[in-house]
Amino acid sequence: MRVLAVVPARGGSVGVPLKNLEKVGGVPLVARAVDACLRAELVDDVVVSTDHERIAEVAEGAGARVVRRPAELSGPAASSESAVLHALSEIAGEAPEIVVLVQCTSAFLDPRDLDAAVAKVLDGEADSVFSGTETYEFVWTGAGHGVNHDPAVRPRRQDREPDFRETGAFYVMRTEGLRERGHRFFGRVAVQPVPTRHAVEIDTPEDLEIARALAPFVDEPLPIDVDAVVTDFDGVHTDDRAFVDSDGREMVAVSRSDGMGIALLRRAGVKVLVLSTERNPVVAARAAKLGVPVVQGLGAKDVALREWLAAEGLAPERVAYVGNDVNDLSCMAIVGWPVAVPDAHPRVRAAARVVLSAPGGAGAVRELSDRVLAARPAASLETAPAAAPAPVTAPVTGLGHLGQPRPVRIGRSLVGPGQPVYVIGEIGINHNGDVDIARKLIDVAADAGCQAVKFQKRTPEICVPLEQRDQIRQTPWGEMTYMEYKIRTEFGADEYAHIAKYCDERGIDWFASPWDVPSVDFLEDMDVVAHKVASASVTDHELLRALAATRKPVILSTGMSTIEEIDAAVEILGTERLVMMHATSTYPLPPEEANLRMITTLQQRYGVPVGYSGHERGLQISLAAVTLGAVTVERHITLDRAMWGSDHAASLEPTGLDHLVRDIRIIETALGDGVKRVYPGEEAPRARLRRVTA
């Protein structure tokens, strides 16, 4: 064992009693700390040091070993170092080279940050590393003296080097140094920067409430590994409204995508149940349509839930329950995965382990289904559309496999076979340097039902060739050099901050294609959900290495590239978080150059999800790509194809984009699952027309 994580978690706490058992995101703080350590690739083992029986039980359930801490090391005056040293003395075998002190009171631990800090010590860069978050705050003493600044000199933020505030989340140390010094700071001390949103330390009840409020927005949407899904009806399958006709009959609106989600769950062997206090027959009718059992008209849902779990032989901790109001709290307390819709009652949101992003009646059940299926890759992918056969060259050694690829998480969505097609509206440079046009194009994409919009980001001083810089261009802003034009149309931090905020308001992901390494750094500062590699950049290995280092999902377009060039790019990027896009870089694209069977070739060669980036006129080729298994479709969008600019003519206008997304969703439904059955609509003609002879 080279790296050991020790989590001190005593039972006593002054500010918040039994703080380490308090739940954030539906999970006790001690279990959150253990889970983060277990998901860190460089941590070999996790030990929880505690004096409390319930904490020990939760820690072991989360996968940690437990060291019982003696009373003399469990009081409020005992240091964290004393707990770590005691744990080291109690474990059997050779002492670890490195020990990581992890605090439960930091609810938002990112395993990637732990790995980065451990790597600094393993590589000899430091002897002790602590988690810190950048701050440009001016700090004062109580006596009115500047701590980190001269009060007479107030430099601008951009003119200052950041200070780092210690977050208290984790400390990585050489074991030998800790034993010699008895303290966590010694030798060469380095900081591991962590995002401000991860730097919430829980010491008071107010801190705990802040962490609970942040959890739905900060926690990474991980797969949900359960055997059963139980849902409320009103507010989950519906938007909690009812339509009443003149005869007093009620009707509700439901989402077809929820129906597909339920079908996929059932196909994957996940049990489903609907529980409702509502007596309206519409509940039973919808459950019958979905093919799932329903218990309605209940006074106490928790009693019915316990009876169903016992009858089905299900472990409560392996069950998810989705609710929206206070009468769901008793059921949420029973299961291991309490889930809430985003507009749920505040008490329900606080009790939830997961808060969905899609509202009730608008895809909430489908979103949960996708995350449950993501934990069951074989089951969730078996319903992917069948692709046409295509010639396949031998797979490159070490580049994936010939089976179905795993989905890749991008922002709010899973992208891969068995998931809804991820539709990207490429704004690119069609904003013409105008944020108002960009906003309108974001609206076009969001209104059509796209999951993302994409831009392009360049550093003109790097990307514009020398021989083109002084060429004169006629532009809407007058005559100017090509360099002046490129600078004039390039968005900076202020514009992209506005774009990020607006996309968040519209509930749509955004990212960009960086064309140079400084643009990668720029987009990382903007915290994009993914990066796109333009076809022109497939051979820019310096750029690819910078993108690989971000550990973000990467979407790789393959236009104007040979297989050998794509092989080299995939070697650099890896396949863990890679989505590929078949593309032909002819503008506009003639049908004879589309070669859509490359979608199958790329998937089988590299073992990753494959989509389609189109530059054709019309919709037919993009829709055909979906029938051949494209998991994402990207098309340029514009307000008007007659607008000034190089890409507008090959773009879709708003109506075209509406039709594209509509038809993609119809195709997804029509493809079905490949299992032959007699449908309800066939029963009458079957009875009337079918002859059976011996």
XYZ file of C-alpha atoms in Angstrom:
694
model
C 0.000 0.000 0.000
C 1.499 3.283 -1.113
C -1.226 5.858 -0.352
C -3.599 5.713 2.631
C -6.468 8.153 3.219
C -7.459 8.720 6.856
C -10.811 10.368 7.617
C -11.091 11.586 11.251
C -14.776 11.499 12.250
C -15.387 11.760 15.973
C -18.883 11.684 17.415
C -18.636 14.937 19.347
C -19.156 18.300 17.654
C -19.717 21.682 19.233
C -21.371 23.533 16.349
C -23.516 20.763 14.856
C -24.204 17.664 17.007
C -23.139 14.442 15.254
C -22.143 16.588 12.304
C -20.388 13.763 10.465
C -23.698 11.897 10.136
C -25.608 14.889 8.769
C -26.681 14.433 5.183
C -25.758 16.637 2.224
C -27.240 15.572 -1.080
C -28.957 12.751 0.816
C -25.619 11.194 1.905
C -23.967 11.419 5.366
C -20.852 13.599 5.361
C -18.611 10.727 6.437
C -19.905 8.564 3.569
C -19.321 11.416 1.093
C -15.696 11.685 2.246
C -15.157 7.928 1.960
C -16.720 7.823 -1.507
C -14.474 10.635 -2.785
C -11.389 8.788 -1.519
C -12.469 5.488 -3.042
C -13.023 7.160 -6.421
C -9.546 8.736 -6.368
C -7.325 6.626 -8.614
C -4.136 7.142 -6.568
C -5.608 6.300 -3.136
C -5.050 2.639 -2.250
C -7.055 2.339 0.972
C -9.395 4.393 3.186
C -9.597 4.338 6.978
C -12.130 6.186 9.129
C -10.995 7.015 12.671
C -13.972 7.347 15.007
C -15.202 6.861 18.550
C -18.875 6.613 17.546
C -20.673 3.356 16.724
C -23.123 4.797 14.180
C -20.334 6.654 12.328
C -18.352 3.406 12.212
C -21.362 1.582 10.797
C -21.941 4.215 8.065
C -18.228 4.333 7.205
C -18.012 0.547 6.787
C -21.169 0.618 4.691
C -19.522 3.190 2.432
C -16.516 0.917 1.914
C -13.930 2.142 4.458
C -12.018 0.288 7.146
C -12.622 1.603 10.679
C -10.103 2.338 13.429
C -11.640 2.847 16.875
C -10.269 6.060 18.333
C -9.645 6.123 22.110
C -11.442 8.664 24.285
C -8.268 10.663 24.996
C -7.955 11.396 21.255
C -11.640 12.104 20.705
C -12.221 15.310 22.649
C -12.594 18.815 21.151
C -8.944 19.609 21.953
C -7.563 16.571 20.080
C -5.812 17.419 16.825
C -6.514 15.793 13.472
C -2.836 14.831 13.338
C -3.229 12.774 16.512
C -6.075 10.822 14.879
C -3.994 10.174 11.757
C -0.928 9.051 13.746
C -3.090 6.762 15.873
C -4.644 5.236 12.742
C -1.181 4.637 11.285
C -0.158 2.826 14.464
C -3.242 0.598 14.346
C -3.117 -0.630 10.766
C -1.294 -3.849 10.031
C 1.573 -4.233 7.606
C 4.109 -1.808 6.197
C 3.357 1.880 6.678
C 2.161 3.744 3.583
C 4.573 6.088 1.855
C 1.947 8.841 1.765
C -0.989 9.604 4.028
C -3.934 11.811 3.117
C -5.882 13.567 5.857
C -9.455 14.074 4.592
C -12.016 16.137 6.496
C -15.714 15.172 6.480
C -16.642 18.808 7.021
C -15.802 19.596 3.386
C -18.805 18.139 1.615
C -17.620 18.684 -1.963
C -14.432 16.668 -2.385
C -13.406 16.047 -5.986
C -11.414 12.796 -6.429
C -9.488 14.471 -9.259
C -8.210 17.127 -6.854
C -7.129 14.421 -4.413
C -5.271 12.641 -7.207
C -3.563 15.850 -8.330
C -2.383 16.591 -4.785
C -1.126 13.030 -4.243
C 0.724 13.182 -7.563
C 2.635 16.269 -6.407
C 4.022 14.317 -3.471
C 4.601 11.092 -5.411
C 6.504 13.015 -8.089
C 8.734 14.742 -5.533
C 7.313 18.196 -6.205
C 6.318 18.655 -2.550
C 6.421 16.962 0.862
C 3.100 18.379 2.056
C 0.146 19.599 -0.029
C -3.031 21.286 1.185
C -6.278 22.210 -0.582
C -6.722 25.912 -1.171
C -8.972 28.165 -3.192
C -7.841 31.297 -4.983
C -8.778 34.594 -3.362
C -8.183 38.164 -4.317
C -9.798 39.497 -1.153
C -8.098 42.224 0.845
C -7.574 40.806 4.354
C -7.412 43.048 7.441
C -6.599 42.527 11.112
C -9.116 43.552 13.735
C -6.836 46.473 14.533
C -7.237 47.821 11.008
C -3.905 46.694 9.529
C -3.675 45.229 6.048
C -2.518 41.600 6.124
C -1.911 40.852 2.454
C -1.820 44.381 1.038
C -0.690 47.929 1.539
C -3.881 49.923 2.264
C -2.357 52.901 0.455
C -2.012 50.876 -2.771
C -5.130 49.238 -4.194
C -4.069 47.352 -7.337
C -6.691 45.957 -9.693
C -7.529 42.257 -9.498
C -5.853 41.572 -12.847
C -2.652 43.178 -11.581
C -2.417 40.977 -8.466
C -1.211 37.448 -7.900
C -3.844 35.401 -6.051
C -3.557 34.364 -2.427
C -4.902 30.963 -1.390
C -7.372 30.349 1.414
C -6.907 26.967 3.092
C -10.179 25.069 2.641
C -9.529 22.337 5.235
C -10.739 19.660 2.813
C -7.577 17.551 2.542
C -3.859 17.430 3.303
C -1.383 15.090 1.602
C 1.845 14.277 3.484
C 4.829 11.999 3.406
C 4.201 9.582 6.271
C 7.782 9.763 7.490
C 7.658 13.563 7.673
C 4.371 13.542 9.598
C 5.798 11.109 12.160
C 8.978 13.143 12.576
C 7.287 16.548 12.878
C 3.885 15.602 14.309
C 2.320 18.259 12.093
C 0.785 18.340 8.637
C 3.028 21.121 7.260
C 6.716 20.383 6.739
C 9.415 20.387 4.083
C 8.312 21.734 0.723
C 4.684 22.816 1.105
C 2.487 23.226 -1.997
C -1.145 24.162 -2.577
C -3.623 22.155 -4.617
C -6.089 24.684 -6.049
C -9.751 23.691 -5.779
C -12.788 25.542 -7.161
C -14.505 28.030 -4.880
C -17.739 26.035 -5.145
C -15.953 23.083 -3.492
C -14.566 25.193 -0.646
C -17.567 25.170 1.717
C -16.514 24.131 5.223
C -19.303 23.014 7.596
C -18.879 24.290 11.151
C -22.317 25.746 11.934
C -25.972 24.898 11.170
C -25.937 27.774 8.668
C -22.961 26.222 6.850
C -24.844 22.922 6.696
C -27.881 24.571 5.102
C -25.648 26.317 2.554
C -24.011 23.010 1.617
C -27.398 21.328 1.237
C -28.611 24.128 -0.998
C -25.473 23.915 -3.151
C -25.398 20.117 -3.488
C -27.783 19.848 -6.483
C -25.628 22.304 -8.412
C -22.157 21.138 -7.317
C -22.440 17.345 -7.093
C -21.412 15.552 -10.263
C -24.388 13.594 -11.675
C -23.049 10.077 -11.169
C -24.844 6.881 -12.253
C -27.503 5.597 -9.839
C -27.005 1.894 -9.131
C -30.383 0.538 -7.974
C -32.627 -2.459 -8.548
C -35.947 -0.605 -8.435
C -37.467 2.832 -9.070
C -40.575 3.989 -7.208
C -42.273 7.249 -8.158
C -44.986 9.544 -6.961
C -47.419 10.494 -9.745
C -48.576 14.112 -9.500
C -45.616 16.452 -9.784
C -43.308 13.670 -11.038
C -45.044 12.134 -14.056
C -47.010 15.397 -14.406
C -46.281 19.077 -13.825
C -48.698 18.973 -10.837
C -51.465 20.682 -12.796
C -54.820 19.202 -13.849
C -57.167 20.227 -16.666
C -60.869 19.980 -15.794
C -63.588 19.828 -18.477
C -67.184 21.005 -18.127
C -68.219 17.608 -16.758
C -65.614 17.748 -13.998
C -63.308 15.181 -15.587
C -59.598 15.739 -14.990
C -56.814 15.337 -17.506
C -53.073 15.697 -17.031
C -50.107 16.251 -19.342
C -47.287 13.685 -19.341
C -43.990 13.324 -21.190
C -43.517 10.721 -23.925
C -39.816 10.629 -23.080
C -40.752 9.451 -19.564
C -42.583 6.550 -21.170
C -39.468 5.567 -23.109
C -37.411 5.830 -19.909
C -39.757 3.466 -18.073
C -39.651 1.026 -20.997
C -35.841 1.024 -20.946
C -35.812 0.406 -17.186
C -38.158 -2.537 -17.490
C -36.143 -3.954 -20.382
C -33.011 -3.694 -18.217
C -34.663 -5.660 -15.409
C -35.238 -2.685 -13.081
C -38.514 -2.969 -11.176
C -40.840 0.062 -11.294
C -43.782 1.056 -9.073
C -46.077 4.111 -8.966
C -47.408 5.185 -5.545
C -50.019 7.919 -5.261
C -52.461 9.344 -2.744
C -54.559 10.499 -5.723
C -57.758 8.508 -6.455
C -58.304 9.814 -9.994
C -58.494 6.975 -12.569
C -55.994 8.855 -14.755
C -53.227 7.512 -12.462
C -54.162 3.885 -13.129
C -54.638 4.615 -16.822
C -51.146 6.064 -17.182
C -49.581 3.219 -15.167
C -51.352 0.696 -17.428
C -50.008 2.512 -20.487
C -46.491 2.288 -19.009
C -46.988 -1.360 -18.071
C -46.075 -0.862 -14.403
C -47.945 -1.660 -11.149
C -49.640 1.176 -9.281
C -50.989 1.561 -5.752
C -53.192 4.654 -5.384
C -55.607 6.291 -2.980
C -53.103 5.778 -0.179
C -53.240 7.378 3.233
C -49.713 6.291 4.188
C -47.391 5.731 1.259
C -44.537 4.454 3.417
C -46.602 1.468 4.589
C -47.380 0.483 0.998
C -43.738 0.959 0.026
C -42.460 -1.300 2.828
C -44.983 -3.995 1.903
C -43.959 -3.855 -1.787
C -40.252 -4.011 -0.952
C -40.836 -7.064 1.239
C -42.991 -8.773 -1.381
C -40.401 -8.173 -4.112
C -37.453 -9.079 -1.876
C -35.764 -5.730 -2.467
C -33.139 -4.149 -0.209
C -34.300 -0.577 0.559
C -30.792 0.813 0.037
C -30.961 -0.461 -3.575
C -34.124 1.478 -4.381
C -34.725 5.021 -5.696
C -37.854 6.972 -4.786
C -38.826 10.133 -6.684
C -41.057 12.670 -4.952
C -42.052 16.308 -4.970
C -44.057 17.113 -1.828
C -43.975 16.598 1.929
C -46.114 13.440 1.788
C -43.153 11.811 -0.001
C -40.706 12.399 2.868
C -41.580 9.191 4.717
C -40.852 7.108 1.601
C -37.667 9.026 0.869
C -36.423 8.196 4.372
C -36.759 4.457 3.673
C -34.745 4.127 0.455
C -31.064 4.489 -0.346
C -31.648 6.941 -3.201
C -34.191 9.639 -2.298
C -34.727 11.788 -5.419
C -36.551 15.100 -5.906
C -37.729 17.033 -8.947
C -36.259 20.562 -9.190
C -39.457 22.382 -8.175
C -40.114 20.121 -5.170
C -40.989 21.444 -1.729
C -37.845 22.807 0.022
C -37.994 20.072 2.668
C -38.102 17.424 -0.054
C -35.142 18.962 -1.875
C -33.173 19.047 1.384
C -33.895 15.348 1.995
C -32.930 14.286 -1.520
C -29.703 12.558 -2.444
C -30.311 13.662 -6.039
C -32.205 16.683 -7.346
C -33.055 16.218 -11.015
C -32.713 19.015 -13.566
C -35.846 18.163 -15.586
C -39.195 19.154 -13.981
C -42.047 16.750 -13.359
C -44.025 16.058 -16.512
C -41.123 17.312 -18.652
C -38.630 14.459 -18.608
C -37.834 13.979 -14.894
C -38.504 10.229 -15.006
C -36.465 9.865 -18.219
C -33.533 11.744 -16.649
C -33.585 9.389 -13.664
C -33.903 6.378 -15.985
C -30.816 7.466 -17.925
C -28.761 7.673 -14.734
C -29.997 4.289 -13.519
C -29.159 2.733 -16.888
C -25.723 4.363 -16.840
C -24.912 2.130 -13.863
C -25.941 -0.899 -15.945
C -24.006 -0.401 -19.170
C -24.796 -3.752 -20.713
C -28.525 -3.366 -20.087
C -28.723 0.291 -21.004
C -26.903 -0.123 -24.303
C -28.570 -3.243 -25.639
C -31.424 -1.188 -27.088
C -29.184 0.954 -29.301
C -30.350 1.221 -32.935
C -28.819 -1.400 -35.185
C -26.246 0.038 -37.557
C -25.773 -1.004 -41.162
C -22.779 -3.243 -41.832
C -19.663 -1.513 -43.091
C -16.124 -2.412 -43.996
C -13.987 -2.293 -40.864
C -10.221 -2.165 -40.677
C -8.371 -3.846 -37.836
C -8.756 -1.948 -34.544
C -5.796 0.069 -33.334
C -4.059 -1.606 -30.381
C -5.164 -0.086 -27.102
C -7.940 2.037 -28.630
C -11.191 0.819 -27.151
C -13.010 -2.400 -28.070
C -15.457 -3.831 -30.546
C -18.424 -3.844 -28.144
C -20.980 -1.117 -27.484
C -19.419 2.030 -26.021
C -20.217 3.465 -22.628
C -22.116 6.765 -22.564
C -20.132 9.931 -21.823
C -21.527 12.521 -19.411
C -21.624 16.006 -21.005
C -23.221 18.661 -18.829
C -26.803 17.661 -18.142
C -26.854 14.665 -20.509
C -25.443 11.201 -21.110
C -24.242 10.839 -24.694
C -24.114 7.348 -26.144
C -26.170 4.427 -27.493
C -29.475 3.996 -25.708
C -29.591 7.688 -24.754
C -31.541 10.507 -26.444
C -29.631 11.921 -29.422
C -27.582 14.890 -28.152
C -28.401 17.730 -30.557
C -25.866 20.557 -30.801
C -26.715 23.875 -32.432
C -23.390 25.190 -33.712
C -23.383 28.964 -33.433
C -19.676 28.965 -34.286
C -18.885 32.452 -35.604
C -22.423 33.086 -36.880
C -22.875 35.601 -34.041
C -20.765 38.029 -36.129
C -19.209 39.394 -32.943
C -22.603 40.498 -31.564
C -23.734 39.152 -28.167
C -27.349 40.014 -28.959
C -27.226 37.756 -32.035
C -25.622 35.054 -29.889
C -28.495 35.321 -27.380
C -31.058 35.009 -30.174
C -29.292 31.917 -31.531
C -29.218 30.385 -28.034
C -32.985 30.985 -27.895
C -33.394 29.313 -31.297
C -31.505 26.221 -30.095
C -33.233 26.038 -26.705
C -36.703 26.536 -28.207
C -36.054 23.780 -30.754
C -35.049 21.330 -27.994
C -31.281 21.171 -28.535
C -29.230 20.081 -25.528
C -26.237 22.288 -26.357
C -24.865 25.184 -28.375
C -21.263 25.402 -29.556
C -19.028 28.358 -30.336
C -15.499 28.705 -31.742
C -12.676 30.325 -29.756
C -9.439 31.589 -31.304
C -6.472 33.732 -30.408
C -6.222 35.690 -33.684
C -2.537 36.488 -33.166
C -1.861 32.721 -33.256
C -4.490 31.440 -35.680
C -4.377 34.007 -38.497
C -1.554 33.136 -40.959
C 1.011 35.872 -41.506
C 0.261 36.123 -45.217
C -3.432 36.795 -44.520
C -3.165 39.330 -41.710
C -2.939 42.462 -43.880
C -5.371 41.359 -46.569
C -8.207 43.873 -46.913
C -11.755 42.647 -46.272
C -15.100 44.297 -46.913
C -17.167 43.851 -43.740
C -20.412 45.209 -42.290
C -18.197 47.533 -40.225
C -16.346 48.900 -43.191
C -13.087 48.051 -44.886
C -10.482 46.488 -42.583
C -7.629 44.002 -42.571
C -8.370 40.337 -42.059
C -6.637 40.493 -38.661
C -8.767 43.453 -37.594
C -11.871 41.593 -38.741
C -10.966 38.442 -36.750
C -10.294 40.501 -33.617
C -13.534 42.428 -34.133
C -15.640 39.238 -34.198
C -13.890 37.330 -31.374
C -15.693 37.159 -28.032
C -13.728 37.705 -24.795
C -14.332 36.900 -21.120
C -17.149 39.421 -20.618
C -19.104 38.155 -23.620
C -18.658 34.496 -22.716
C -19.613 35.177 -19.089
C -22.845 36.653 -20.428
C -23.320 33.645 -22.744
C -22.688 31.184 -19.882
C -25.242 32.923 -17.678
C -27.841 33.044 -20.429
C -27.356 29.363 -21.375
C -27.804 28.434 -17.714
C -31.047 30.425 -17.622
C -32.286 28.623 -20.756
C -31.224 25.199 -19.414
C -28.847 24.417 -22.267
C -25.159 23.359 -22.263
C -22.521 25.429 -24.052
C -18.945 24.793 -25.072
C -16.605 25.729 -27.899
C -13.941 24.534 -30.320
C -10.599 25.997 -29.165
C -8.197 26.561 -32.061
C -5.057 27.102 -29.966
C -3.673 26.307 -26.504
C -4.390 29.746 -24.934
C -8.023 29.291 -26.010
C -8.106 25.973 -24.107
C -6.960 27.817 -20.977
C -9.556 30.532 -21.627
C -12.387 27.998 -21.916
C -11.199 26.150 -18.817
C -11.447 29.442 -16.903
C -15.040 29.657 -18.186
C -15.616 26.096 -16.812
C -17.133 24.681 -20.012
C -18.728 21.227 -19.746
C -16.720 19.808 -22.675
C -14.330 20.722 -25.474
C -14.809 20.222 -29.219
C -11.949 19.487 -31.617
C -12.666 20.976 -35.034
C -11.796 18.806 -38.030
C -9.058 21.278 -38.941
C -7.352 20.621 -35.574
C -7.107 16.811 -35.710
C -3.362 16.993 -36.430
C -2.603 19.795 -33.931
C -1.057 17.495 -31.327
C -0.042 20.352 -29.023
C -3.696 21.400 -28.833
C -4.843 17.794 -28.312
C -2.409 17.297 -25.419
C -3.720 20.476 -23.761
C -7.292 19.214 -24.158
C -6.410 15.776 -22.768
C -4.880 17.446 -19.702
C -8.226 19.112 -18.832
C -9.808 15.662 -18.186
C -13.033 17.091 -19.633
C -15.147 15.248 -22.211
C -13.819 15.856 -25.729
C -15.873 15.719 -28.947
C -13.575 14.975 -31.899
C -14.682 15.828 -35.443
C -12.989 13.725 -38.118
C -13.480 15.666 -41.342
C -10.578 16.097 -43.813
C -8.635 13.377 -41.914
C -7.086 10.021 -42.746
C -7.565 7.019 -40.479
C -3.889 7.271 -39.510
C -4.345 10.914 -38.461
C -7.416 9.971 -36.407
C -5.504 7.078 -34.799
C -2.776 9.490 -33.675
C -5.344 11.930 -32.267
C -7.131 9.191 -30.295
C -3.809 7.956 -28.903
C -3.325 11.419 -27.386
C -6.891 12.046 -26.232
C -7.636 8.550 -24.929
C -11.102 6.988 -25.119
C -12.397 7.350 -21.550
C -14.247 10.639 -22.147
C -14.207 10.754 -25.945
C -17.112 11.218 -28.346
C -16.283 11.129 -32.071
C -18.145 12.867 -34.872
C -18.174 11.602 -38.418
C -17.881 14.630 -40.698
C -16.994 15.540 -44.257
C -15.572 19.056 -44.476
C -17.173 20.074 -47.767
C -19.401 23.163 -47.589
C -22.153 22.542 -48.568
C -21.917 18.750 -48.420
C -23.058 16.817 -51.529
C -24.833 13.517 -50.687
C -22.240 11.419 -52.515
C -19.560 12.605 -50.045
C -21.582 11.984 -46.869
C -20.347 8.362 -46.398
C -22.584 7.818 -43.366
C -21.444 4.221 -42.863
C -18.288 5.726 -41.359
C -20.391 6.133 -38.181
C -20.302 2.350 -37.759
C -16.653 2.121 -38.793
C -15.554 4.699 -36.196
C -17.593 3.101 -33.408
C -16.217 -0.380 -34.081
C -12.641 0.829 -34.531
C -12.388 3.020 -31.432
C -15.144 1.724 -29.113
C -16.519 5.192 -28.300
C -19.876 6.926 -28.914
C -20.041 8.335 -32.451
C -22.205 11.145 -33.789
C -22.539 13.195 -36.960
C -21.537 16.785 -37.750
C -23.308 17.885 -40.912
C -22.739 20.647 -43.439
C -25.346 19.611 -46.006
C -28.396 21.493 -47.201
C -31.640 20.100 -45.822
C -32.297 17.498 -43.135
C -32.295 14.110 -44.861
C -28.641 13.185 -44.346
C -28.666 14.172 -40.644
C -31.820 12.126 -40.063
C -30.314 9.149 -41.880
C -27.280 9.424 -39.591
C -29.583 8.926 -36.595
C -31.033 5.742 -38.090
C -27.444 4.488 -38.525
C -26.692 4.980 -34.833
C -25.410 8.567 -34.522
C -25.665 9.441 -30.815
C -25.233 13.187 -31.372
C -26.014 15.498 -34.277
C -24.396 18.899 -34.790
C -25.596 21.461 -37.322
C -24.660 25.096 -37.885
C -27.535 27.441 -37.064
C -28.330 30.995 -38.177
C -31.098 33.545 -37.891
C -31.043 34.034 -41.668
C -28.928 32.251 -44.295
C -28.621 35.559 -46.170
C -26.711 37.186 -43.284
C -23.112 38.334 -43.844
C -20.495 35.745 -42.902
C -18.821 32.602 -44.236
C -20.916 29.926 -42.454
C -24.479 31.288 -42.698
C -25.239 29.799 -46.131
C -24.595 26.207 -44.916
C -26.605 26.681 -41.694
C -30.126 25.797 -40.585
C -32.612 28.600 -39.960
C -34.919 28.379 -36.894
C -37.703 26.490 -38.682
C -35.237 23.980 -40.115
C -33.725 23.351 -36.674
C -37.210 22.877 -35.182
C -37.983 20.251 -37.811
C -34.629 18.517 -37.344
C -35.074 18.039 -33.593
C -38.735 17.056 -33.992
C -37.909 14.418 -36.598
C -34.954 13.052 -34.600
C -37.267 12.456 -31.635
C -39.816 10.742 -33.892
C -37.095 8.479 -35.322
C -35.886 7.599 -31.788
C -39.411 6.454 -30.910
C -39.942 4.665 -34.227
C -36.688 2.658 -34.046
C -38.068 0.684 -31.102
C -36.162 -2.158 -29.476
C -36.078 -4.842 -32.177
C -38.303 -7.208 -30.184
C -41.239 -8.512 -32.233
C -44.613 -8.135 -30.562
C -48.278 -7.614 -31.441
C -49.242 -4.026 -30.630
C -52.644 -2.962 -29.229
C -53.521 -1.256 -32.519
C -53.077 -4.585 -34.339
C -55.476 -6.552 -32.161
C -58.680 -5.563 -33.975
C -57.410 -6.174 -37.529
C -55.710 -9.356 -36.299
C -59.044 -10.678 -34.995
C -60.857 -9.569 -38.154
C -58.386 -10.548 -40.884
C -56.106 -13.323 -39.626
C -56.734 -16.845 -40.896
C -55.190 -19.747 -39.016
C -54.948 -23.030 -40.884
C -53.421 -26.346 -39.973
